[in-house]
Amino acid sequence: MGEISVSGESLERLLADSSGTYGAPYQQAFAELARTHRGRPAAEILPLLAHAADRALLGFSPTDLWEQARAISGGEQYVLRVTVT
C-alpha cells in the first residue's frame, strides 16, 4: 500500500472522475495500464507508471511506483492512501 499527499488543487491530477482540464489523471492511466499490462513484467510497467506520475506532477516514491508495477503485473489490487493538504 502506498501513500501520497496532494494539495486540493492537485487532486484533479490524481482522480479519474475529476472535472478538471489537466490531461489524463493518474488514476485513469493506472487503470489503463492495469487493463493492458496485466501479467507483463513489473520492470516493463515501471517506466510507464513513472511517466504517468511525472505527467500528472505527482510525487510518488520509487518504492510506491515499484509496488504499483508489481500489483499490475500480478493482477493484484493496489491501495493508495491519499492525504489532501
PDB file of N, CA, C and O in Angstrom:
ATOM      1  N   MET A   1       0.851  -1.164   0.000  1.00  0.00           N
ATOM      2  CA  MET A   1       0.000   0.000   0.000  1.00  0.00           C
ATOM      3  C   MET A   1       0.898   1.228   0.000  1.00  0.00           C
ATOM      4  O   MET A   1       1.869   1.303   0.720  1.00  0.00           O
ATOM      5  N   GLY A   2       0.552   2.195  -0.826  1.00  0.00           N
ATOM      6  CA  GLY A   2       1.308   3.426  -0.909  1.00  0.00           C
ATOM      7  C   GLY A   2       0.570   4.583  -0.271  1.00  0.00           C
ATOM      8  O   GLY A   2      -0.607   4.488   0.049  1.00  0.00           O
ATOM      9  N   GLU A   3       1.296   5.654  -0.080  1.00  0.00           N
ATOM     10  CA  GLU A   3       0.713   6.864   0.476  1.00  0.00           C
ATOM     11  C   GLU A   3       1.225   8.053  -0.315  1.00  0.00           C
ATOM     12  O   GLU A   3       2.377   8.065  -0.742  1.00  0.00           O
ATOM     13  N   ILE A   4       0.369   9.043  -0.516  1.00  0.00           N
ATOM     14  CA  ILE A   4       0.766  10.266  -1.194  1.00  0.00           C
ATOM     15  C   ILE A   4      -0.016  11.422  -0.599  1.00  0.00           C
ATOM     16  O   ILE A   4      -1.162  11.247  -0.187  1.00  0.00           O
ATOM     17  N   SER A   5       0.621  12.565  -0.527  1.00  0.00           N
ATOM     18  CA  SER A   5      -0.046  13.790  -0.087  1.00  0.00           C
ATOM     19  C   SER A   5      -0.143  14.717  -1.285  1.00  0.00           C
ATOM     20  O   SER A   5       0.847  14.906  -2.003  1.00  0.00           O
ATOM     21  N   VAL A   6      -1.322  15.254  -1.525  1.00  0.00           N
ATOM     22  CA  VAL A   6      -1.520  16.198  -2.614  1.00  0.00           C
ATOM     23  C   VAL A   6      -2.312  17.390  -2.102  1.00  0.00           C
ATOM     24  O   VAL A   6      -3.097  17.270  -1.170  1.00  0.00           O
ATOM     25  N   SER A   7      -2.090  18.531  -2.718  1.00  0.00           N
ATOM     26  CA  SER A   7      -2.887  19.702  -2.359  1.00  0.00           C
ATOM     27  C   SER A   7      -4.269  19.556  -2.987  1.00  0.00           C
ATOM     28  O   SER A   7      -4.454  18.784  -3.937  1.00  0.00           O
ATOM     29  N   GLY A   8      -5.222  20.287  -2.470  1.00  0.00           N
ATOM     30  CA  GLY A   8      -6.568  20.248  -3.025  1.00  0.00           C
ATOM     31  C   GLY A   8      -6.574  20.610  -4.501  1.00  0.00           C
ATOM     32  O   GLY A   8      -7.332  20.041  -5.286  1.00  0.00           O
ATOM     33  N   GLU A   9      -5.694  21.524  -4.899  1.00  0.00           N
ATOM     34  CA  GLU A   9      -5.615  21.931  -6.304  1.00  0.00           C
ATOM     35  C   GLU A   9      -5.043  20.822  -7.184  1.00  0.00           C
ATOM     36  O   GLU A   9      -5.275  20.778  -8.383  1.00  0.00           O
ATOM     37  N   SER A  10      -4.266  19.915  -6.586  1.00  0.00           N
ATOM     38  CA  SER A  10      -3.623  18.840  -7.341  1.00  0.00           C
ATOM     39  C   SER A  10      -4.476  17.591  -7.458  1.00  0.00           C
ATOM     40  O   SER A  10      -4.143  16.689  -8.201  1.00  0.00           O
ATOM     41  N   LEU A  11      -5.567  17.541  -6.719  1.00  0.00           N
ATOM     42  CA  LEU A  11      -6.385  16.339  -6.681  1.00  0.00           C
ATOM     43  C   LEU A  11      -6.888  15.941  -8.060  1.00  0.00           C
ATOM     44  O   LEU A  11      -6.985  14.759  -8.379  1.00  0.00           O
ATOM     45  N   GLU A  12      -7.188  16.917  -8.905  1.00  0.00           N
ATOM     46  CA  GLU A  12      -7.701  16.597 -10.239  1.00  0.00           C
ATOM     47  C   GLU A  12      -6.674  15.853 -11.083  1.00  0.00           C
ATOM     48  O   GLU A  12      -7.037  15.154 -12.027  1.00  0.00           O
ATOM     49  N   ARG A  13      -5.396  15.958 -10.748  1.00  0.00           N
ATOM     50  CA  ARG A  13      -4.373  15.227 -11.497  1.00  0.00           C
ATOM     51  C   ARG A  13      -4.308  13.769 -11.080  1.00  0.00           C
ATOM     52  O   ARG A  13      -3.688  12.955 -11.744  1.00  0.00           O
ATOM     53  N   LEU A  14      -4.948  13.448  -9.976  1.00  0.00           N
ATOM     54  CA  LEU A  14      -4.917  12.089  -9.446  1.00  0.00           C
ATOM     55  C   LEU A  14      -6.157  11.287  -9.796  1.00  0.00           C
ATOM     56  O   LEU A  14      -6.067  10.135 -10.190  1.00  0.00           O
ATOM     57  N   LEU A  15      -7.329  11.898  -9.694  1.00  0.00           N
ATOM     58  CA  LEU A  15      -8.580  11.151  -9.781  1.00  0.00           C
ATOM     59  C   LEU A  15      -9.176  11.124 -11.183  1.00  0.00           C
ATOM     60  O   LEU A  15      -9.265  12.144 -11.851  1.00  0.00           O
ATOM     61  N   ALA A  16      -9.622   9.952 -11.586  1.00  0.00           N
ATOM     62  CA  ALA A  16     -10.179   9.765 -12.924  1.00  0.00           C
ATOM     63  C   ALA A  16     -11.505  10.469 -13.115  1.00  0.00           C
ATOM     64  O   ALA A  16     -11.851  10.828 -14.226  1.00  0.00           O
ATOM     65  N   ASP A  17     -12.266  10.674 -12.052  1.00  0.00           N
ATOM     66  CA  ASP A  17     -13.576  11.302 -12.208  1.00  0.00           C
ATOM     67  C   ASP A  17     -13.518  12.816 -12.010  1.00  0.00           C
ATOM     68  O   ASP A  17     -14.522  13.467 -11.807  1.00  0.00           O
ATOM     69  N   SER A  18     -12.338  13.348 -12.114  1.00  0.00           N
ATOM     70  CA  SER A  18     -12.139  14.785 -11.945  1.00  0.00           C
ATOM     71  C   SER A  18     -12.769  15.546 -13.102  1.00  0.00           C
ATOM     72  O   SER A  18     -12.775  15.106 -14.240  1.00  0.00           O
ATOM     73  N   SER A  19     -13.281  16.723 -12.809  1.00  0.00           N
ATOM     74  CA  SER A  19     -13.850  17.561 -13.865  1.00  0.00           C
ATOM     75  C   SER A  19     -12.835  18.577 -14.361  1.00  0.00           C
ATOM     76  O   SER A  19     -13.157  19.448 -15.147  1.00  0.00           O
ATOM     77  N   GLY A  20     -11.595  18.466 -13.911  1.00  0.00           N
ATOM     78  CA  GLY A  20     -10.545  19.393 -14.311  1.00  0.00           C
ATOM     79  C   GLY A  20     -10.138  19.202 -15.761  1.00  0.00           C
ATOM     80  O   GLY A  20     -10.536  18.257 -16.439  1.00  0.00           O
ATOM     81  N   THR A  21      -9.303  20.093 -16.222  1.00  0.00           N
ATOM     82  CA  THR A  21      -8.881  20.058 -17.621  1.00  0.00           C
ATOM     83  C   THR A  21      -7.448  19.579 -17.776  1.00  0.00           C
ATOM     84  O   THR A  21      -6.859  19.730 -18.834  1.00  0.00           O
ATOM     85  N   TYR A  22      -6.868  19.015 -16.731  1.00  0.00           N
ATOM     86  CA  TYR A  22      -5.472  18.611 -16.750  1.00  0.00           C
ATOM     87  C   TYR A  22      -5.307  17.223 -17.350  1.00  0.00           C
ATOM     88  O   TYR A  22      -5.514  16.223 -16.690  1.00  0.00           O
ATOM     89  N   GLY A  23      -4.949  17.120 -18.595  1.00  0.00           N
ATOM     90  CA  GLY A  23      -4.594  15.854 -19.239  1.00  0.00           C
ATOM     91  C   GLY A  23      -5.342  14.641 -18.724  1.00  0.00           C
ATOM     92  O   GLY A  23      -6.483  14.723 -18.320  1.00  0.00           O
ATOM     93  N   ALA A  24      -4.674  13.514 -18.737  1.00  0.00           N
ATOM     94  CA  ALA A  24      -5.244  12.271 -18.223  1.00  0.00           C
ATOM     95  C   ALA A  24      -4.855  12.130 -16.759  1.00  0.00           C
ATOM     96  O   ALA A  24      -3.682  12.082 -16.437  1.00  0.00           O
ATOM     97  N   PRO A  25      -5.815  12.080 -15.858  1.00  0.00           N
ATOM     98  CA  PRO A  25      -5.494  11.894 -14.446  1.00  0.00           C
ATOM     99  C   PRO A  25      -4.750  10.567 -14.222  1.00  0.00           C
ATOM    100  O   PRO A  25      -4.928   9.602 -14.961  1.00  0.00           O
ATOM    101  N   TYR A  26      -3.935  10.538 -13.188  1.00  0.00           N
ATOM    102  CA  TYR A  26      -3.115   9.363 -12.909  1.00  0.00           C
ATOM    103  C   TYR A  26      -3.965   8.110 -12.699  1.00  0.00           C
ATOM    104  O   TYR A  26      -3.607   7.037 -13.173  1.00  0.00           O
ATOM    105  N   GLN A  27      -5.081   8.231 -12.004  1.00  0.00           N
ATOM    106  CA  GLN A  27      -5.927   7.069 -11.747  1.00  0.00           C
ATOM    107  C   GLN A  27      -6.369   6.432 -13.062  1.00  0.00           C
ATOM    108  O   GLN A  27      -6.407   5.214 -13.189  1.00  0.00           O
ATOM    109  N   GLN A  28      -6.684   7.243 -14.031  1.00  0.00           N
ATOM    110  CA  GLN A  28      -7.092   6.735 -15.349  1.00  0.00           C
ATOM    111  C   GLN A  28      -5.922   6.026 -16.030  1.00  0.00           C
ATOM    112  O   GLN A  28      -6.096   4.955 -16.608  1.00  0.00           O
ATOM    113  N   ALA A  29      -4.740   6.616 -15.964  1.00  0.00           N
ATOM    114  CA  ALA A  29      -3.556   5.997 -16.569  1.00  0.00           C
ATOM    115  C   ALA A  29      -3.242   4.671 -15.880  1.00  0.00           C
ATOM    116  O   ALA A  29      -2.930   3.675 -16.542  1.00  0.00           O
ATOM    117  N   PHE A  30      -3.339   4.632 -14.547  1.00  0.00           N
ATOM    118  CA  PHE A  30      -3.096   3.405 -13.800  1.00  0.00           C
ATOM    119  C   PHE A  30      -4.078   2.318 -14.223  1.00  0.00           C
ATOM    120  O   PHE A  30      -3.691   1.179 -14.483  1.00  0.00           O
ATOM    121  N   ALA A  31      -5.358   2.668 -14.293  1.00  0.00           N
ATOM    122  CA  ALA A  31      -6.385   1.688 -14.663  1.00  0.00           C
ATOM    123  C   ALA A  31      -6.152   1.144 -16.076  1.00  0.00           C
ATOM    124  O   ALA A  31      -6.331  -0.051 -16.318  1.00  0.00           O
ATOM    125  N   GLU A  32      -5.749   2.010 -16.980  1.00  0.00           N
ATOM    126  CA  GLU A  32      -5.476   1.567 -18.350  1.00  0.00           C
ATOM    127  C   GLU A  32      -4.282   0.616 -18.380  1.00  0.00           C
ATOM    128  O   GLU A  32      -4.318  -0.410 -19.061  1.00  0.00           O
ATOM    129  N   LEU A  33      -3.230   0.945 -17.646  1.00  0.00           N
ATOM    130  CA  LEU A  33      -2.076   0.036 -17.578  1.00  0.00           C
ATOM    131  C   LEU A  33      -2.456  -1.285 -16.925  1.00  0.00           C
ATOM    132  O   LEU A  33      -1.995  -2.349 -17.359  1.00  0.00           O
ATOM    133  N   ALA A  34      -3.291  -1.244 -15.899  1.00  0.00           N
ATOM    134  CA  ALA A  34      -3.739  -2.477 -15.247  1.00  0.00           C
ATOM    135  C   ALA A  34      -4.524  -3.352 -16.222  1.00  0.00           C
ATOM    136  O   ALA A  34      -4.411  -4.576 -16.204  1.00  0.00           O
ATOM    137  N   ARG A  35      -5.279  -2.720 -17.089  1.00  0.00           N
ATOM    138  CA  ARG A  35      -6.074  -3.466 -18.071  1.00  0.00           C
ATOM    139  C   ARG A  35      -5.194  -4.051 -19.173  1.00  0.00           C
ATOM    140  O   ARG A  35      -5.384  -5.195 -19.589  1.00  0.00           O
ATOM    141  N   THR A  36      -4.219  -3.291 -19.632  1.00  0.00           N
ATOM    142  CA  THR A  36      -3.439  -3.698 -20.809  1.00  0.00           C
ATOM    143  C   THR A  36      -2.133  -4.411 -20.487  1.00  0.00           C
ATOM    144  O   THR A  36      -1.580  -5.071 -21.373  1.00  0.00           O
ATOM    145  N   HIS A  37      -1.635  -4.300 -19.268  1.00  0.00           N
ATOM    146  CA  HIS A  37      -0.312  -4.851 -18.957  1.00  0.00           C
ATOM    147  C   HIS A  37      -0.321  -5.926 -17.871  1.00  0.00           C
ATOM    148  O   HIS A  37       0.746  -6.317 -17.393  1.00  0.00           O
ATOM    149  N   ARG A  38      -1.482  -6.412 -17.507  1.00  0.00           N
ATOM    150  CA  ARG A  38      -1.548  -7.489 -16.518  1.00  0.00           C
ATOM    151  C   ARG A  38      -0.737  -8.681 -17.017  1.00  0.00           C
ATOM    152  O   ARG A  38      -0.845  -9.090 -18.166  1.00  0.00           O
ATOM    153  N   GLY A  39       0.095  -9.211 -16.134  1.00  0.00           N
ATOM    154  CA  GLY A  39       0.920 -10.364 -16.483  1.00  0.00           C
ATOM    155  C   GLY A  39       2.247  -9.999 -17.133  1.00  0.00           C
ATOM    156  O   GLY A  39       3.109 -10.854 -17.277  1.00  0.00           O
ATOM    157  N   ARG A  40       2.434  -8.745 -17.516  1.00  0.00           N
ATOM    158  CA  ARG A  40       3.702  -8.305 -18.089  1.00  0.00           C
ATOM    159  C   ARG A  40       4.697  -8.089 -16.953  1.00  0.00           C
ATOM    160  O   ARG A  40       4.306  -7.857 -15.818  1.00  0.00           O
ATOM    161  N   PRO A  41       5.984  -8.112 -17.228  1.00  0.00           N
ATOM    162  CA  PRO A  41       6.980  -7.907 -16.169  1.00  0.00           C
ATOM    163  C   PRO A  41       6.855  -6.520 -15.536  1.00  0.00           C
ATOM    164  O   PRO A  41       6.640  -5.523 -16.231  1.00  0.00           O
ATOM    165  N   ALA A  42       7.005  -6.474 -14.221  1.00  0.00           N
ATOM    166  CA  ALA A  42       6.915  -5.202 -13.498  1.00  0.00           C
ATOM    167  C   ALA A  42       7.949  -4.204 -14.009  1.00  0.00           C
ATOM    168  O   ALA A  42       7.677  -3.002 -14.082  1.00  0.00           O
ATOM    169  N   ALA A  43       9.120  -4.687 -14.395  1.00  0.00           N
ATOM    170  CA  ALA A  43      10.173  -3.798 -14.908  1.00  0.00           C
ATOM    171  C   ALA A  43       9.743  -3.108 -16.205  1.00  0.00           C
ATOM    172  O   ALA A  43      10.211  -2.007 -16.506  1.00  0.00           O
ATOM    173  N   GLU A  44       8.866  -3.713 -16.950  1.00  0.00           N
ATOM    174  CA  GLU A  44       8.337  -3.112 -18.175  1.00  0.00           C
ATOM    175  C   GLU A  44       7.256  -2.066 -17.849  1.00  0.00           C
ATOM    176  O   GLU A  44       7.116  -1.066 -18.559  1.00  0.00           O
ATOM    177  N   ILE A  45       6.514  -2.288 -16.793  1.00  0.00           N
ATOM    178  CA  ILE A  45       5.411  -1.410 -16.393  1.00  0.00           C
ATOM    179  C   ILE A  45       5.931  -0.176 -15.658  1.00  0.00           C
ATOM    180  O   ILE A  45       5.376   0.922 -15.799  1.00  0.00           O
ATOM    181  N   LEU A  46       6.998  -0.333 -14.897  1.00  0.00           N
ATOM    182  CA  LEU A  46       7.523   0.737 -14.048  1.00  0.00           C
ATOM    183  C   LEU A  46       7.774   2.049 -14.792  1.00  0.00           C
ATOM    184  O   LEU A  46       7.304   3.098 -14.347  1.00  0.00           O
ATOM    185  N   PRO A  47       8.465   2.055 -15.925  1.00  0.00           N
ATOM    186  CA  PRO A  47       8.686   3.344 -16.598  1.00  0.00           C
ATOM    187  C   PRO A  47       7.396   3.980 -17.116  1.00  0.00           C
ATOM    188  O   PRO A  47       7.292   5.209 -17.191  1.00  0.00           O
ATOM    189  N   LEU A  48       6.407   3.181 -17.448  1.00  0.00           N
ATOM    190  CA  LEU A  48       5.129   3.715 -17.905  1.00  0.00           C
ATOM    191  C   LEU A  48       4.392   4.401 -16.758  1.00  0.00           C
ATOM    192  O   LEU A  48       3.810   5.475 -16.935  1.00  0.00           O
ATOM    193  N   LEU A  49       4.445   3.788 -15.584  1.00  0.00           N
ATOM    194  CA  LEU A  49       3.849   4.415 -14.398  1.00  0.00           C
ATOM    195  C   LEU A  49       4.597   5.688 -14.026  1.00  0.00           C
ATOM    196  O   LEU A  49       3.980   6.700 -13.689  1.00  0.00           O
ATOM    197  N   ALA A  50       5.918   5.639 -14.086  1.00  0.00           N
ATOM    198  CA  ALA A  50       6.724   6.815 -13.748  1.00  0.00           C
ATOM    199  C   ALA A  50       6.400   7.968 -14.690  1.00  0.00           C
ATOM    200  O   ALA A  50       6.272   9.117 -14.260  1.00  0.00           O
ATOM    201  N   HIS A  51       6.230   7.662 -15.966  1.00  0.00           N
ATOM    202  CA  HIS A  51       5.881   8.700 -16.940  1.00  0.00           C
ATOM    203  C   HIS A  51       4.506   9.296 -16.623  1.00  0.00           C
ATOM    204  O   HIS A  51       4.330  10.512 -16.657  1.00  0.00           O
ATOM    205  N   ALA A  52       3.544   8.439 -16.306  1.00  0.00           N
ATOM    206  CA  ALA A  52       2.194   8.922 -15.967  1.00  0.00           C
ATOM    207  C   ALA A  52       2.229   9.785 -14.706  1.00  0.00           C
ATOM    208  O   ALA A  52       1.562  10.818 -14.636  1.00  0.00           O
ATOM    209  N   ALA A  53       3.017   9.382 -13.710  1.00  0.00           N
ATOM    210  CA  ALA A  53       3.126  10.167 -12.474  1.00  0.00           C
ATOM    211  C   ALA A  53       3.803  11.509 -12.742  1.00  0.00           C
ATOM    212  O   ALA A  53       3.373  12.542 -12.220  1.00  0.00           O
ATOM    213  N   ASP A  54       4.842  11.486 -13.563  1.00  0.00           N
ATOM    214  CA  ASP A  54       5.530  12.735 -13.918  1.00  0.00           C
ATOM    215  C   ASP A  54       4.598  13.668 -14.673  1.00  0.00           C
ATOM    216  O   ASP A  54       4.574  14.870 -14.428  1.00  0.00           O
ATOM    217  N   ARG A  55       3.835  13.106 -15.593  1.00  0.00           N
ATOM    218  CA  ARG A  55       2.890  13.897 -16.377  1.00  0.00           C
ATOM    219  C   ARG A  55       1.838  14.557 -15.506  1.00  0.00           C
ATOM    220  O   ARG A  55       1.398  15.677 -15.765  1.00  0.00           O
ATOM    221  N   ALA A  56       1.449  13.854 -14.454  1.00  0.00           N
ATOM    222  CA  ALA A  56       0.439  14.376 -13.534  1.00  0.00           C
ATOM    223  C   ALA A  56       1.068  15.196 -12.400  1.00  0.00           C
ATOM    224  O   ALA A  56       0.355  15.674 -11.528  1.00  0.00           O
ATOM    225  N   LEU A  57       2.385  15.330 -12.426  1.00  0.00           N
ATOM    226  CA  LEU A  57       3.111  16.093 -11.398  1.00  0.00           C
ATOM    227  C   LEU A  57       2.852  15.550  -9.994  1.00  0.00           C
ATOM    228  O   LEU A  57       2.696  16.305  -9.039  1.00  0.00           O
ATOM    229  N   LEU A  58       2.802  14.232  -9.876  1.00  0.00           N
ATOM    230  CA  LEU A  58       2.567  13.584  -8.593  1.00  0.00           C
ATOM    231  C   LEU A  58       3.874  12.989  -8.090  1.00  0.00           C
ATOM    232  O   LEU A  58       4.600  12.349  -8.842  1.00  0.00           O
ATOM    233  N   GLY A  59       4.151  13.184  -6.832  1.00  0.00           N
ATOM    234  CA  GLY A  59       5.429  12.780  -6.259  1.00  0.00           C
ATOM    235  C   GLY A  59       5.431  11.403  -5.637  1.00  0.00           C
ATOM    236  O   GLY A  59       5.664  11.270  -4.442  1.00  0.00           O
ATOM    237  N   PHE A  60       5.203  10.381  -6.422  1.00  0.00           N
ATOM    238  CA  PHE A  60       5.294   9.021  -5.901  1.00  0.00           C
ATOM    239  C   PHE A  60       6.762   8.674  -5.666  1.00  0.00           C
ATOM    240  O   PHE A  60       7.627   9.033  -6.457  1.00  0.00           O
ATOM    241  N   SER A  61       7.016   7.941  -4.603  1.00  0.00           N
ATOM    242  CA  SER A  61       8.379   7.468  -4.356  1.00  0.00           C
ATOM    243  C   SER A  61       8.673   6.311  -5.313  1.00  0.00           C
ATOM    244  O   SER A  61       7.742   5.658  -5.817  1.00  0.00           O
ATOM    245  N   PRO A  62       9.954   6.046  -5.567  1.00  0.00           N
ATOM    246  CA  PRO A  62      10.287   4.885  -6.396  1.00  0.00           C
ATOM    247  C   PRO A  62       9.701   3.587  -5.840  1.00  0.00           C
ATOM    248  O   PRO A  62       9.275   2.724  -6.599  1.00  0.00           O
ATOM    249  N   THR A  63       9.653   3.471  -4.520  1.00  0.00           N
ATOM    250  CA  THR A  63       9.078   2.272  -3.897  1.00  0.00           C
ATOM    251  C   THR A  63       7.595   2.147  -4.214  1.00  0.00           C
ATOM    252  O   THR A  63       7.118   1.057  -4.547  1.00  0.00           O
ATOM    253  N   ASP A  64       6.857   3.260  -4.116  1.00  0.00           N
ATOM    254  CA  ASP A  64       5.430   3.235  -4.446  1.00  0.00           C
ATOM    255  C   ASP A  64       5.215   2.816  -5.898  1.00  0.00           C
ATOM    256  O   ASP A  64       4.344   1.994  -6.199  1.00  0.00           O
ATOM    257  N   LEU A  65       5.991   3.389  -6.803  1.00  0.00           N
ATOM    258  CA  LEU A  65       5.836   3.051  -8.224  1.00  0.00           C
ATOM    259  C   LEU A  65       6.159   1.580  -8.470  1.00  0.00           C
ATOM    260  O   LEU A  65       5.477   0.909  -9.251  1.00  0.00           O
ATOM    261  N   TRP A  66       7.182   1.074  -7.794  1.00  0.00           N
ATOM    262  CA  TRP A  66       7.544  -0.338  -7.956  1.00  0.00           C
ATOM    263  C   TRP A  66       6.424  -1.235  -7.425  1.00  0.00           C
ATOM    264  O   TRP A  66       6.071  -2.230  -8.059  1.00  0.00           O
ATOM    265  N   GLU A  67       5.840  -0.877  -6.271  1.00  0.00           N
ATOM    266  CA  GLU A  67       4.718  -1.661  -5.723  1.00  0.00           C
ATOM    267  C   GLU A  67       3.527  -1.642  -6.674  1.00  0.00           C
ATOM    268  O   GLU A  67       2.856  -2.664  -6.867  1.00  0.00           O
ATOM    269  N   GLN A  68       3.260  -0.493  -7.273  1.00  0.00           N
ATOM    270  CA  GLN A  68       2.157  -0.392  -8.228  1.00  0.00           C
ATOM    271  C   GLN A  68       2.429  -1.256  -9.452  1.00  0.00           C
ATOM    272  O   GLN A  68       1.532  -1.951  -9.952  1.00  0.00           O
ATOM    273  N   ALA A  69       3.651  -1.230  -9.944  1.00  0.00           N
ATOM    274  CA  ALA A  69       4.013  -2.039 -11.116  1.00  0.00           C
ATOM    275  C   ALA A  69       3.862  -3.526 -10.809  1.00  0.00           C
ATOM    276  O   ALA A  69       3.350  -4.293 -11.641  1.00  0.00           O
ATOM    277  N   ARG A  70       4.288  -3.940  -9.636  1.00  0.00           N
ATOM    278  CA  ARG A  70       4.146  -5.352  -9.253  1.00  0.00           C
ATOM    279  C   ARG A  70       2.677  -5.738  -9.121  1.00  0.00           C
ATOM    280  O   ARG A  70       2.281  -6.847  -9.505  1.00  0.00           O
ATOM    281  N   ALA A  71       1.857  -4.842  -8.587  1.00  0.00           N
ATOM    282  CA  ALA A  71       0.423  -5.128  -8.458  1.00  0.00           C
ATOM    283  C   ALA A  71      -0.211  -5.305  -9.836  1.00  0.00           C
ATOM    284  O   ALA A  71      -0.997  -6.234 -10.050  1.00  0.00           O
ATOM    285  N   ILE A  72       0.124  -4.427 -10.761  1.00  0.00           N
ATOM    286  CA  ILE A  72      -0.415  -4.548 -12.121  1.00  0.00           C
ATOM    287  C   ILE A  72       0.053  -5.856 -12.742  1.00  0.00           C
ATOM    288  O   ILE A  72      -0.741  -6.599 -13.329  1.00  0.00           O
ATOM    289  N   SER A  73       1.330  -6.158 -12.616  1.00  0.00           N
ATOM    290  CA  SER A  73       1.886  -7.375 -13.199  1.00  0.00           C
ATOM    291  C   SER A  73       1.170  -8.620 -12.690  1.00  0.00           C
ATOM    292  O   SER A  73       0.841  -9.518 -13.458  1.00  0.00           O
ATOM    293  N   GLY A  74       0.917  -8.647 -11.383  1.00  0.00           N
ATOM    294  CA  GLY A  74       0.293  -9.818 -10.776  1.00  0.00           C
ATOM    295  C   GLY A  74      -1.224  -9.790 -10.760  1.00  0.00           C
ATOM    296  O   GLY A  74      -1.857 -10.706 -10.251  1.00  0.00           O
ATOM    297  N   GLY A  75      -1.821  -8.716 -11.301  1.00  0.00           N
ATOM    298  CA  GLY A  75      -3.273  -8.621 -11.318  1.00  0.00           C
ATOM    299  C   GLY A  75      -3.855  -8.427  -9.931  1.00  0.00           C
ATOM    300  O   GLY A  75      -4.997  -8.788  -9.673  1.00  0.00           O
ATOM    301  N   GLU A  76      -3.063  -7.839  -9.030  1.00  0.00           N
ATOM    302  CA  GLU A  76      -3.493  -7.646  -7.654  1.00  0.00           C
ATOM    303  C   GLU A  76      -4.080  -6.249  -7.467  1.00  0.00           C
ATOM    304  O   GLU A  76      -3.786  -5.330  -8.215  1.00  0.00           O
ATOM    305  N   GLN A  77      -4.864  -6.102  -6.425  1.00  0.00           N
ATOM    306  CA  GLN A  77      -5.417  -4.808  -6.079  1.00  0.00           C
ATOM    307  C   GLN A  77      -4.317  -3.968  -5.440  1.00  0.00           C
ATOM    308  O   GLN A  77      -3.492  -4.476  -4.683  1.00  0.00           O
ATOM    309  N   TYR A  78      -4.297  -2.678  -5.741  1.00  0.00           N
ATOM    310  CA  TYR A  78      -3.339  -1.760  -5.132  1.00  0.00           C
ATOM    311  C   TYR A  78      -4.108  -0.683  -4.394  1.00  0.00           C
ATOM    312  O   TYR A  78      -5.001  -0.061  -4.965  1.00  0.00           O
ATOM    313  N   VAL A  79      -3.776  -0.480  -3.138  1.00  0.00           N
ATOM    314  CA  VAL A  79      -4.456   0.514  -2.313  1.00  0.00           C
ATOM    315  C   VAL A  79      -3.517   1.693  -2.115  1.00  0.00           C
ATOM    316  O   VAL A  79      -2.363   1.524  -1.741  1.00  0.00           O
ATOM    317  N   LEU A  80      -4.025   2.882  -2.395  1.00  0.00           N
ATOM    318  CA  LEU A  80      -3.252   4.103  -2.238  1.00  0.00           C
ATOM    319  C   LEU A  80      -3.968   5.005  -1.256  1.00  0.00           C
ATOM    320  O   LEU A  80      -5.147   5.321  -1.439  1.00  0.00           O
ATOM    321  N   ARG A  81      -3.275   5.395  -0.211  1.00  0.00           N
ATOM    322  CA  ARG A  81      -3.837   6.345   0.763  1.00  0.00           C
ATOM    323  C   ARG A  81      -3.480   7.739   0.294  1.00  0.00           C
ATOM    324  O   ARG A  81      -2.315   8.062   0.088  1.00  0.00           O
ATOM    325  N   VAL A  82      -4.483   8.573   0.135  1.00  0.00           N
ATOM    326  CA  VAL A  82      -4.288   9.933  -0.332  1.00  0.00           C
ATOM    327  C   VAL A  82      -4.636  10.888   0.802  1.00  0.00           C
ATOM    328  O   VAL A  82      -5.727  10.816   1.369  1.00  0.00           O
ATOM    329  N   THR A  83      -3.705  11.766   1.111  1.00  0.00           N
ATOM    330  CA  THR A  83      -3.938  12.820   2.090  1.00  0.00           C
ATOM    331  C   THR A  83      -4.006  14.124   1.330  1.00  0.00           C
ATOM    332  O   THR A  83      -3.080  14.454   0.583  1.00  0.00           O
ATOM    333  N   VAL A  84      -5.105  14.841   1.488  1.00  0.00           N
ATOM    334  CA  VAL A  84      -5.265  16.127   0.828  1.00  0.00           C
ATOM    335  C   VAL A  84      -4.822  17.211   1.821  1.00  0.00           C
ATOM    336  O   VAL A  84      -5.347  17.295   2.927  1.00  0.00           O
ATOM    337  N   THR A  85      -3.849  18.003   1.386  1.00  0.00           N
ATOM    338  CA  THR A  85      -3.301  19.044   2.261  1.00  0.00           C
ATOM    339  C   THR A  85      -3.820  20.419   1.877  1.00  0.00           C
ATOM    340  O   THR A  85      -4.276  20.635   0.807  1.00  0.00           O
TER     341      THR A  85
END
